[in-house]
CSV table of C-alpha atoms in Angstrom, one decimal:
chain,number,residue,atom,x,y,z
Z,1067,MET,CA,-21.1,-11.4,27.6
Z,1068,GLU,CA,-23.8,-10.0,25.4
Z,1069,PHE,CA,-25.4,-12.4,22.9
Z,1070,LYS,CA,-25.1,-11.0,19.3
Z,1071,GLU,CA,-28.0,-11.3,17.0
Z,1072,TYR,CA,-26.1,-11.5,13.7
Z,1073,TYR,CA,-29.2,-11.7,11.5
Z,1074,GLN,CA,-30.4,-8.4,12.9
Z,1075,THR,CA,-27.0,-6.9,12.3
Z,1076,LEU,CA,-27.2,-7.7,8.6
Z,1077,GLY,CA,-30.9,-7.0,8.4
Z,1078,VAL,CA,-31.8,-10.4,7.0
Z,1079,GLU,CA,-34.3,-13.1,8.0
Z,1080,LYS,CA,-33.1,-16.2,9.8
Z,1081,THR,CA,-34.1,-18.2,6.7
Z,1082,ALA,CA,-32.1,-16.0,4.3
Z,1083,ALA,CA,-30.2,-17.8,1.6
Z,1084,ALA,CA,-26.5,-17.4,1.2
Z,1085,ASP,CA,-26.9,-15.1,-1.7
Z,1086,GLU,CA,-29.2,-12.8,0.2
Z,1087,ILE,CA,-26.7,-12.6,3.1
Z,1088,LYS,CA,-23.9,-11.7,0.8
Z,1089,ARG,CA,-26.0,-9.0,-0.9
Z,1090,ALA,CA,-27.0,-7.5,2.5
Z,1091,TYR,CA,-23.4,-7.6,3.6
Z,1092,ARG,CA,-22.1,-5.9,0.5
Z,1093,SER,CA,-24.7,-3.2,0.7
Z,1094,LEU,CA,-23.8,-2.4,4.4
Z,1095,ALA,CA,-20.1,-2.7,3.6
Z,1096,ARG,CA,-20.6,0.1,1.1
Z,1097,LYS,CA,-22.7,2.2,3.4
Z,1098,PHE,CA,-20.3,2.0,6.4
Z,1099,HIS,CA,-17.0,1.8,4.6
Z,1100,PRO,CA,-14.7,3.7,7.0
Z,1101,ASP,CA,-13.0,5.6,4.1
Z,1102,VAL,CA,-16.2,6.7,2.5
Z,1103,SER,CA,-19.0,6.8,5.1
Z,1104,LYS,CA,-20.0,10.0,6.8
Z,1105,GLU,CA,-21.6,8.1,9.6
Z,1106,ALA,CA,-19.9,9.0,13.0
Z,1107,ASP,CA,-19.7,5.3,14.1
Z,1108,ALA,CA,-18.8,3.8,10.7
Z,1109,SER,CA,-15.7,1.9,11.9
Z,1110,ALA,CA,-17.6,0.3,14.8
Z,1111,ARG,CA,-20.6,-0.6,12.6
Z,1112,MET,CA,-18.2,-2.1,10.0
Z,1113,ALA,CA,-16.6,-4.3,12.7
Z,1114,GLU,CA,-20.0,-5.5,13.7
Z,1115,ILE,CA,-21.1,-6.2,10.2
Z,1116,ASN,CA,-17.8,-8.0,9.4
Z,1117,GLU,CA,-18.3,-10.1,12.5
Z,1118,ALA,CA,-21.9,-11.0,11.6
Z,1119,TYR,CA,-20.8,-11.9,8.0
Z,1120,ALA,CA,-17.9,-14.0,9.2
Z,1121,VAL,CA,-20.4,-16.2,11.0
Z,1122,LEU,CA,-23.4,-16.2,8.7
Z,1123,SER,CA,-21.4,-16.7,5.5
Z,1124,ASP,CA,-19.8,-19.9,6.8
Z,1125,PRO,CA,-22.3,-22.8,6.8
Z,1126,GLU,CA,-20.6,-24.5,9.7
Z,1127,LYS,CA,-20.5,-21.4,12.0
Z,1128,ARG,CA,-24.0,-20.4,10.9
Z,1129,ALA,CA,-25.4,-23.8,11.9
Z,1130,ALA,CA,-23.6,-23.7,15.3
Z,1131,PHE,CA,-24.8,-20.1,15.8
Z,1132,ASP,CA,-28.4,-21.0,14.9
Z,1133,LYS,CA,-28.4,-23.8,17.4
Z,1134,LEU,CA,-27.3,-21.4,20.1
Z,1135,SER,CA,-29.6,-18.6,19.1
Z,1136,GLN,CA,-32.7,-20.8,19.4
Z,1137,ARG,CA,-32.3,-20.5,23.2
Z,1138,ARG,CA,-31.4,-16.9,23.5
Z,1139,ALA,CA,-32.6,-13.4,22.7
Z,1140,SER,CA,-30.3,-10.6,21.6
Z,1141,GLY,CA,-28.8,-8.4,24.3
Z,1142,GLN,CA,-29.3,-11.0,27.1
Z,1143,ASP,CA,-26.3,-11.9,29.2
Z,1144,PHE,CA,-24.9,-15.0,27.8
Z,1145,GLN,CA,-22.4,-17.8,28.5
Z,1146,PRO,CA,-22.2,-20.7,26.0
Z,1147,PRO,CA,-23.1,-24.0,27.7
Z,1148,PRO,CA,-20.4,-26.6,28.0
Z,1149,GLY,CA,-20.0,-28.6,24.9
Z,1150,TRP,CA,-22.3,-26.3,22.9
Z,1151,ASP,CA,-20.4,-26.9,19.7
Z,1152,ALA,CA,-20.3,-30.7,20.0
Z,1153,GLY,CA,-21.1,-32.1,16.6
Z,1154,PHE,CA,-19.9,-29.1,14.7
Z,1155,GLU,CA,-16.6,-29.3,12.8
Z,1156,TYR,CA,-14.9,-26.2,11.6
Z,1157,SER,CA,-13.0,-26.9,8.5
Z,1158,ASP,CA,-11.1,-23.6,8.4
Z,1159,ALA,CA,-10.4,-23.6,12.1
Z,1160,GLY,CA,-11.1,-19.9,12.3
Z,1161,THR,CA,-11.6,-16.9,10.1
Z,1162,PRO,CA,-8.6,-16.6,7.8
Z,1163,GLY,CA,-8.1,-13.3,6.2
Z,1164,GLU,CA,-10.2,-11.4,8.7
Z,1165,ASN,CA,-9.1,-9.2,11.5
Z,1166,ALA,CA,-10.9,-11.3,14.0
Z,1167,GLU,CA,-9.1,-9.3,16.8
Z,1168,ASP,CA,-11.6,-6.5,16.1
Z,1169,PHE,CA,-14.5,-8.9,16.8
Z,1170,SER,CA,-16.6,-9.1,20.0
Z,1171,ASP,CA,-16.0,-11.3,23.0
Z,1172,PHE,CA,-19.0,-13.2,21.9
Z,1173,PHE,CA,-17.4,-14.1,18.5
Z,1174,ASN,CA,-14.0,-14.8,20.0
Z,1175,THR,CA,-15.4,-17.1,22.6
Z,1176,LEU,CA,-17.4,-19.1,20.1
Z,1177,PHE,CA,-15.2,-19.0,17.0
Z,1178,GLY,CA,-12.1,-17.0,17.6
Z,1179,ARG,CA,-8.5,-17.7,18.6
Z,1180,SER,CA,-9.4,-19.0,22.0
Z,1181,ALA,CA,-11.8,-21.5,20.4
Z,1182,ARG,CA,-9.1,-22.6,18.1
Z,1183,ALA,CA,-6.7,-23.1,20.9
Z,1184,ARG,CA,-9.3,-25.0,22.9
Z,1185,GLY,CA,-10.0,-27.2,19.9
Z,1186,ALA,CA,-6.3,-28.0,19.3
Z,1187,GLY,CA,-6.6,-31.3,21.1
Z,1188,GLY,CA,-4.0,-32.6,23.5
Z,1189,ALA,CA,-1.1,-30.6,22.1
Z,1190,ARG,CA,-1.0,-27.0,23.2
Z,1191,ALA,CA,-1.2,-25.0,19.9
Z,1192,GLN,CA,1.1,-22.1,19.3
Z,1193,MET,CA,-0.2,-19.0,17.5
Z,1194,ARG,CA,1.4,-15.6,17.1
Z,1195,GLY,CA,-0.9,-12.8,18.4
Z,1196,GLY,CA,-2.7,-10.7,15.8
Z,1197,ASP,CA,-1.6,-7.3,14.9
Z,1198,HIS,CA,-3.8,-4.4,15.9
Z,1199,HIS,CA,-4.4,-1.1,14.1
Z,1200,ALA,CA,-5.6,2.2,15.5
Z,1201,LYS,CA,-5.6,5.8,14.5
Z,1202,ILE,CA,-4.2,8.4,16.8
Z,1203,ILE,CA,-5.1,12.1,16.5
Z,1204,ILE,CA,-2.5,14.5,17.6
Z,1205,ASP,CA,-2.0,18.2,17.8
Z,1206,LEU,CA,0.4,19.9,15.3
Z,1207,ALA,CA,2.5,21.0,18.3
Z,1208,ASP,CA,3.1,17.3,19.1
Z,1209,ALA,CA,4.7,16.8,15.6
Z,1210,TYR,CA,6.9,19.9,16.2
Z,1211,HIS,CA,8.1,19.0,19.6
Z,1212,GLY,CA,7.3,15.3,20.2
Z,1213,ALA,CA,5.1,14.3,23.1
Z,1214,ALA,CA,3.8,11.4,25.2
Z,1215,ARG,CA,0.1,10.9,24.5
Z,1216,PRO,CA,-2.3,8.5,26.1
Z,1217,ILE,CA,-4.4,6.2,23.9
Z,1218,SER,CA,-7.1,3.9,25.1
Z,1219,LEU,CA,-7.2,0.4,23.8
Z,1220,ARG,CA,-9.4,-2.6,24.4
Z,1221,ALA,CA,-7.8,-6.0,24.0
Z,1222,ALA,CA,-9.1,-9.5,24.4
Z,1223,ARG,CA,-7.1,-12.2,26.2
Z,1224,LEU,CA,-7.5,-15.6,27.7
Z,1225,ASP,CA,-7.9,-15.9,31.4
Z,1226,GLU,CA,-6.6,-18.8,33.5
Z,1227,SER,CA,-9.7,-20.8,32.8
Z,1228,GLY,CA,-9.5,-20.3,29.0
Z,1229,HIS,CA,-12.3,-17.7,28.8
Z,1230,VAL,CA,-11.9,-14.5,26.8
Z,1231,VAL,CA,-11.8,-11.4,28.9
Z,1232,THR,CA,-11.5,-7.8,27.6
Z,1233,ASP,CA,-8.9,-5.6,29.2
Z,1234,GLU,CA,-9.1,-1.9,28.8
Z,1235,ARG,CA,-5.8,-0.2,29.1
Z,1236,THR,CA,-4.3,3.2,28.5
Z,1237,LEU,CA,-1.0,3.2,26.8
Z,1238,ASP,CA,1.2,6.3,26.9
Z,1239,VAL,CA,2.8,6.5,23.5
Z,1240,GLN,CA,5.8,8.6,22.6
Z,1241,ILE,CA,4.9,10.6,19.5
Z,1242,PRO,CA,8.2,11.2,17.7
Z,1243,LYS,CA,9.2,14.7,16.8
Z,1244,GLY,CA,8.8,15.3,13.0
Z,1245,VAL,CA,6.0,12.8,12.4
Z,1246,LYS,CA,3.8,13.5,9.4
Z,1247,GLU,CA,0.1,12.7,8.9
Z,1248,GLY,CA,-0.4,9.2,7.4
Z,1249,GLN,CA,2.7,7.8,8.9
Z,1250,SER,CA,2.5,4.7,11.1
Z,1251,ILE,CA,4.2,4.0,14.4
Z,1252,ARG,CA,4.8,0.3,15.1
Z,1253,LEU,CA,4.8,-0.8,18.8
Z,1254,ARG,CA,6.2,-4.3,18.9
Z,1255,GLY,CA,4.3,-6.8,21.1
Z,1256,GLN,CA,1.4,-4.5,21.9
Z,1257,GLY,CA,-1.1,-6.3,19.7
Z,1258,SER,CA,-3.0,-9.5,20.8
Z,1259,ALA,CA,-1.2,-11.9,23.1
Z,1260,GLY,CA,0.2,-15.0,21.5
Z,1261,ILE,CA,-1.3,-18.4,22.3
Z,1262,GLY,CA,0.7,-21.2,23.8
Z,1263,GLY,CA,3.8,-19.1,24.4
Z,1264,ALA,CA,3.9,-17.6,20.9
Z,1265,THR,CA,4.9,-14.0,20.5
Z,1266,ALA,CA,2.4,-11.2,20.8
Z,1267,GLY,CA,1.3,-9.2,17.8
Z,1268,ASP,CA,2.2,-5.6,17.1
Z,1269,LEU,CA,0.2,-2.4,17.4
Z,1270,TYR,CA,0.3,0.0,14.4
Z,1271,LEU,CA,-0.8,3.6,15.1
Z,1272,GLU,CA,-1.7,5.7,12.1
Z,1273,ILE,CA,-1.0,9.4,12.7
Z,1274,ALA,CA,-3.7,12.0,12.0
Z,1275,PHE,CA,-3.7,15.7,12.9
Z,1276,GLU,CA,-6.4,17.4,14.9
Z,1277,SER,CA,-8.4,19.6,12.6
Z,1278,ASN,CA,-7.3,23.2,13.3
Z,1279,ALA,CA,-8.7,26.2,11.4
Z,1280,ALA,CA,-5.5,28.1,12.1
Z,1281,TYR,CA,-3.2,25.8,10.1
Z,1282,ARG,CA,-3.2,23.9,6.8
Z,1283,ILE,CA,-0.7,21.1,6.5
Z,1284,ASP,CA,0.8,19.5,3.4
Z,1285,GLY,CA,3.5,16.9,4.3
Z,1286,ARG,CA,5.9,18.9,6.5
Z,1287,ASP,CA,4.9,22.3,5.1
Z,1288,VAL,CA,2.5,24.3,7.2
Z,1289,THR,CA,0.5,27.3,6.2
Z,1290,GLN,CA,-0.8,29.7,8.8
Z,1291,THR,CA,-3.2,32.6,8.3
Z,1292,VAL,CA,-1.9,35.9,9.8
Z,1293,PRO,CA,-4.3,38.8,10.2
Z,1294,VAL,CA,-2.7,42.2,9.3
Z,1295,ALA,CA,-4.1,45.7,9.4
Z,1296,PRO,CA,-4.4,47.6,6.1
Z,1297,TRP,CA,-1.6,50.0,7.0
Z,1298,GLU,CA,0.8,47.2,8.0
Z,1299,ALA,CA,0.2,45.7,4.5
Z,1300,ALA,CA,0.4,49.0,2.7
Z,1301,LEU,CA,3.3,50.6,4.6
Z,1302,GLY,CA,5.2,47.5,5.7
Z,1303,ALA,CA,5.7,46.5,9.3
Z,1304,SER,CA,7.5,44.3,11.7
Z,1305,ILE,CA,5.0,42.0,13.4
Z,1306,GLU,CA,5.2,39.3,16.1
Z,1307,VAL,CA,3.4,36.1,15.2
Z,1308,PRO,CA,2.9,33.0,17.4
Z,1309,THR,CA,3.8,29.9,15.4
Z,1310,PRO,CA,3.8,26.2,16.3
Z,1311,SER,CA,7.6,26.5,16.9
Z,1312,GLY,CA,7.3,29.7,19.1
Z,1313,ARG,CA,6.8,33.4,18.5
Z,1314,VAL,CA,8.7,34.9,15.6
Z,1315,GLU,CA,9.3,38.5,14.4
Z,1316,VAL,CA,8.3,38.8,10.7
Z,1317,ASN,CA,8.8,41.7,8.3
Z,1318,VAL,CA,5.6,42.4,6.3
Z,1319,PRO,CA,6.9,43.9,3.0
Z,1320,LYS,CA,5.6,47.3,2.0
Z,1321,GLY,CA,2.7,47.0,-0.5
Z,1322,SER,CA,1.6,43.5,0.4
Z,1323,ALA,CA,-1.7,42.3,-1.0
Z,1324,ASN,CA,-4.3,40.2,0.8
Z,1325,GLY,CA,-3.3,36.5,0.5
Z,1326,ARG,CA,0.4,37.1,0.1
Z,1327,LYS,CA,2.5,34.3,1.5
Z,1328,LEU,CA,5.7,34.8,3.4
Z,1329,ARG,CA,7.9,31.7,3.6
Z,1330,LEU,CA,9.8,30.9,6.7
Z,1331,LYS,CA,12.3,28.3,5.6
Z,1332,GLY,CA,12.7,25.3,7.9
Z,1333,ARG,CA,10.0,26.4,10.3
Z,1334,GLY,CA,7.5,23.8,9.2
Z,1335,ILE,CA,7.3,20.3,10.8
Z,1336,PRO,CA,10.9,19.3,11.8
Z,1337,GLY,CA,12.6,16.5,9.9
Z,1338,ALA,CA,12.4,13.0,11.5
Z,1339,GLY,CA,15.8,11.4,11.7
Z,1340,SER,CA,18.8,12.6,9.8
Z,1341,SER,CA,17.5,11.8,6.3
Z,1342,ASN,CA,14.5,14.2,6.3
Z,1343,SER,CA,14.7,18.0,6.2
Z,1344,ALA,CA,12.3,20.2,8.0
Z,1345,GLY,CA,9.3,21.6,6.1
Z,1346,ASP,CA,8.6,25.3,5.6
Z,1347,LEU,CA,6.1,27.6,7.4
Z,1348,TYR,CA,4.1,29.9,5.1
Z,1349,LEU,CA,2.4,32.9,6.7
Z,1350,GLU,CA,-0.6,33.9,4.6
Z,1351,LEU,CA,-1.5,37.5,5.1
Z,1352,GLU,CA,-5.2,38.2,5.7
Z,1353,LEU,CA,-6.1,41.9,5.6
Z,1354,THR,CA,-8.4,42.7,8.5
Z,1355,LEU,CA,-10.4,46.0,8.6
Z,1356,PRO,CA,-10.8,47.9,11.8
Z,1357,PRO,CA,-14.4,48.2,12.9
Z,1358,ALA,CA,-16.5,51.2,11.9
Z,1359,ASP,CA,-18.5,51.4,15.1
Z,1360,ASP,CA,-18.0,54.9,16.4
Z,1361,GLU,CA,-18.1,58.4,15.0
Z,1362,LYS,CA,-14.3,58.8,14.8
Z,1363,SER,CA,-13.8,55.6,12.8
Z,1364,LEU,CA,-16.7,56.5,10.5
Z,1365,GLN,CA,-15.0,59.8,9.8
Z,1366,LEU,CA,-11.7,58.0,9.0
Z,1367,TYR,CA,-13.5,55.7,6.5
Z,1368,ALA,CA,-15.2,58.8,5.0
Z,1369,THR,CA,-11.8,60.4,4.6
Z,1370,MET,CA,-10.5,57.3,2.8
Z,1371,LYS,CA,-13.5,57.3,0.5
Z,1372,ARG,CA,-12.8,60.9,-0.4
Z,1373,GLU,CA,-9.0,60.5,-0.8
Z,1374,PHE,CA,-9.3,57.2,-2.8
Z,1375,ALA,CA,-12.1,58.4,-5.0
Z,1376,ALA,CA,-10.4,56.8,-8.0
Z,1377,PHE,CA,-10.1,53.4,-6.4
Z,1378,ASN,CA,-12.5,50.8,-7.7
Z,1379,PRO,CA,-12.0,47.4,-6.0
Z,1380,ARG,CA,-14.2,45.8,-8.8
Z,1381,GLN,CA,-12.2,47.3,-11.7
Z,1382,HIS,CA,-10.9,43.9,-12.8
Z,1383,MET,CA,-14.5,42.6,-13.0
Z,1384,ASN,CA,-15.4,45.4,-15.4
Z,1385,ASP,CA,-12.2,44.7,-17.5
Z,1386,LYS,CA,-13.3,41.1,-18.0
Z,1387,SER,CA,-16.9,41.8,-19.1
S,68,MET,CA,-7.9,-0.3,33.5
S,69,THR,CA,-4.1,-0.5,33.6
S,70,ARG,CA,-1.6,2.2,32.8
S,71,ASP,CA,1.8,1.4,31.5
S,72,SER,CA,4.9,3.4,31.1
S,73,VAL,CA,5.6,5.5,28.0
S,74,PHE,CA,6.1,3.3,24.9
S,75,SER,CA,8.3,4.4,22.1
S,76,GLY,CA,7.5,2.9,18.8
S,77,THR,CA,9.2,2.9,15.5
S,78,LEU,CA,8.2,4.9,12.5
S,79,LEU,CA,7.9,2.6,9.5
S,80,GLU,CA,9.8,5.1,7.5
S,81,GLU,CA,12.8,4.4,9.8
S,82,GLN,CA,12.3,0.6,10.0
S,83,ALA,CA,10.3,-0.6,7.0
S,84,LEU,CA,8.3,-3.9,7.1
S,85,ASP,CA,9.4,-7.0,5.2
S,86,VAL,CA,6.9,-9.1,3.2
S,87,GLN,CA,6.0,-11.3,6.1
S,88,GLU,CA,5.4,-8.4,8.5
S,89,LEU,CA,3.3,-6.6,5.9
S,90,ALA,CA,1.3,-9.7,5.3
S,91,SER,CA,0.7,-10.3,9.0
S,92,ALA,CA,-0.4,-6.6,9.5
S,93,CYS,CA,-2.9,-7.1,6.7
S,94,ALA,CA,-4.0,-10.6,7.8
S,95,VAL,CA,-3.1,-12.1,4.4
S,96,ALA,CA,-0.5,-14.6,3.2
S,97,PRO,CA,2.9,-13.4,2.1
S,98,GLU,CA,2.1,-14.7,-1.4
S,99,TRP,CA,-0.8,-12.2,-1.5
S,100,VAL,CA,1.7,-9.3,-1.1
S,101,ILE,CA,4.2,-10.7,-3.6
S,102,GLU,CA,1.6,-11.2,-6.2
S,103,ARG,CA,0.3,-7.6,-5.9
S,104,VAL,CA,3.8,-6.2,-6.1
S,105,GLN,CA,4.6,-8.2,-9.2
S,106,SER,CA,1.3,-7.0,-10.7
S,107,GLY,CA,2.3,-3.4,-10.1
S,108,LEU,CA,-0.7,-2.9,-7.8
S,109,LEU,CA,1.4,-2.3,-4.7
S,110,SER,CA,4.7,-0.5,-4.7
S,111,VAL,CA,7.7,-1.1,-2.5
S,112,ALA,CA,9.6,1.5,-0.6
S,113,SER,CA,12.9,-0.2,-1.3
S,114,SER,CA,14.1,-3.5,-2.6
S,115,SER,CA,17.7,-4.2,-1.6
S,116,GLY,CA,19.3,-7.6,-2.1
S,117,GLY,CA,16.0,-9.0,-3.4
S,118,GLU,CA,14.2,-8.2,-0.1
S,119,MET,CA,11.2,-6.0,-0.5
S,120,ARG,CA,10.5,-3.3,2.2
S,121,PHE,CA,7.3,-1.4,2.8
S,122,VAL,CA,6.5,1.9,4.7
S,123,SER,CA,3.3,3.6,6.0
S,124,THR,CA,1.7,4.5,2.7
S,125,GLN,CA,2.1,0.9,1.4
S,126,LEU,CA,0.7,-0.5,4.7
S,127,ILE,CA,-2.4,1.6,4.5
S,128,ARG,CA,-2.9,0.8,0.8
S,129,ALA,CA,-2.4,-2.9,1.3
S,130,ARG,CA,-4.9,-3.0,4.1
S,131,ARG,CA,-7.5,-1.1,2.0
S,132,MET,CA,-6.9,-3.5,-0.9
S,133,ALA,CA,-7.2,-6.6,1.3
S,134,THR,CA,-10.4,-5.3,2.9
S,135,THR,CA,-12.0,-4.4,-0.4
S,136,GLU,CA,-11.1,-7.9,-1.9
S,137,ARG,CA,-12.6,-9.6,1.2
S,138,SER,CA,-15.7,-7.5,1.6
S,139,PHE,CA,-16.8,-7.5,-2.0
S,140,ASP,CA,-15.1,-10.6,-3.4
S,141,ALA,CA,-13.4,-8.1,-5.7
S,142,ASN,CA,-10.5,-9.2,-7.9
S,143,GLN,CA,-7.2,-7.6,-7.2
S,144,GLU,CA,-7.3,-5.1,-10.1
S,145,LEU,CA,-10.8,-3.9,-9.0
S,146,ALA,CA,-9.7,-3.6,-5.4
S,147,ALA,CA,-6.6,-1.6,-6.5
S,148,LEU,CA,-8.8,0.7,-8.5
S,149,VAL,CA,-11.1,1.3,-5.5
S,150,THR,CA,-8.1,2.0,-3.4
S,151,ASP,CA,-6.7,4.4,-6.1
S,152,LEU,CA,-10.1,6.3,-5.9
S,153,ILE,CA,-10.1,6.4,-2.1
S,154,GLU,CA,-6.5,7.8,-2.2
S,155,GLU,CA,-7.6,10.4,-4.8
S,156,VAL,CA,-10.6,11.5,-2.6
S,157,GLU,CA,-8.2,11.9,0.3
S,158,ARG,CA,-5.8,14.0,-1.7
S,159,LEU,CA,-8.7,16.2,-2.9
S,160,ARG,CA,-10.0,16.6,0.6
S,161,ARG,CA,-6.6,17.7,1.8
S,162,GLN,CA,-6.4,20.1,-1.1
S,163,LEU,CA,-9.8,21.5,-0.2
S,164,HIS,CA,-8.6,22.3,3.3
S,165,ARG,CA,-5.2,23.7,2.1
């Protein structure tokens, strides 16, 4: 187990006053706020910062931590000596209101749920396991068809000797057909194990879609850009388009302009359950010009120039000025 | 590393959370949830027979509010305002990519 140097995490001196620790924490909490920060590891950093603050903002935990840290340097392998916390009394018996399940083995061994269970005296304390939260990123196709997707999770548990060990496991989760971005799936009993025979917590998975330049998603409605040749747009055409629900034959109306949207009702993300209807699929036409990279195609463009001599694509700009 | 069989969960839209379950998921007391519903800072998905129920959007909102209150010692109105702004930023980002 790695010793955590909480003062370094918050960027404060070991002699820092409580106010200074609070200011440092708030500054870092703004910088690494998962909803706002552009840092790649914002969530992981925020968990470290929360953990450090949970200890250093509590005078009892801070005093106990200071006693331990006098003997250790950050990063060294560490096991707390027996009876390390003798003489320290934790009035709150833990960290109420914080998701201590996200904290490190180091924290959990010293101050977390296992410590609370250890300190519960002769009676074996019962405590429901904490709920866990994770985000799962899926393909749009998974929402259309449903799929089993593996997610990797790390969870702390007590071994037979009462020490916290971290298990890494991969859970295959069934993604229900028709799921939307922002919805949560609840997996009962897949959070932290309960203590003293109490029930395990739950795991909540928040759904997010993999970023895909080909699609734009709004609820269950999906917009897909479809390239078309100028003559298909001008003359009308029947084209075949691969969509998330399979290939479809679509009629491009004669005289279609660039950006025109064709609505395919009910071909968006399917409804989940009986109470929800499927979304729509919008095909947005994108006029694509053939390359002018040989003599023949250059001649064809020259012919168009001659034949469309009156056409001015910037006419509307002149009209406004 | 262990590998379990395929787990099927429940969408919160199909089986909404009650007050106790939402509180547990946010690591707060049930009173925290009730107080914010009564203040109009947190909505309910349904309220039949006096029992409040919550779905995904409320779970995410409640967790954001609780985190903001804890991290910045913010009062509940300020935390709700920050959460409103985060939700608005998310909406605008989605619109930008639409």
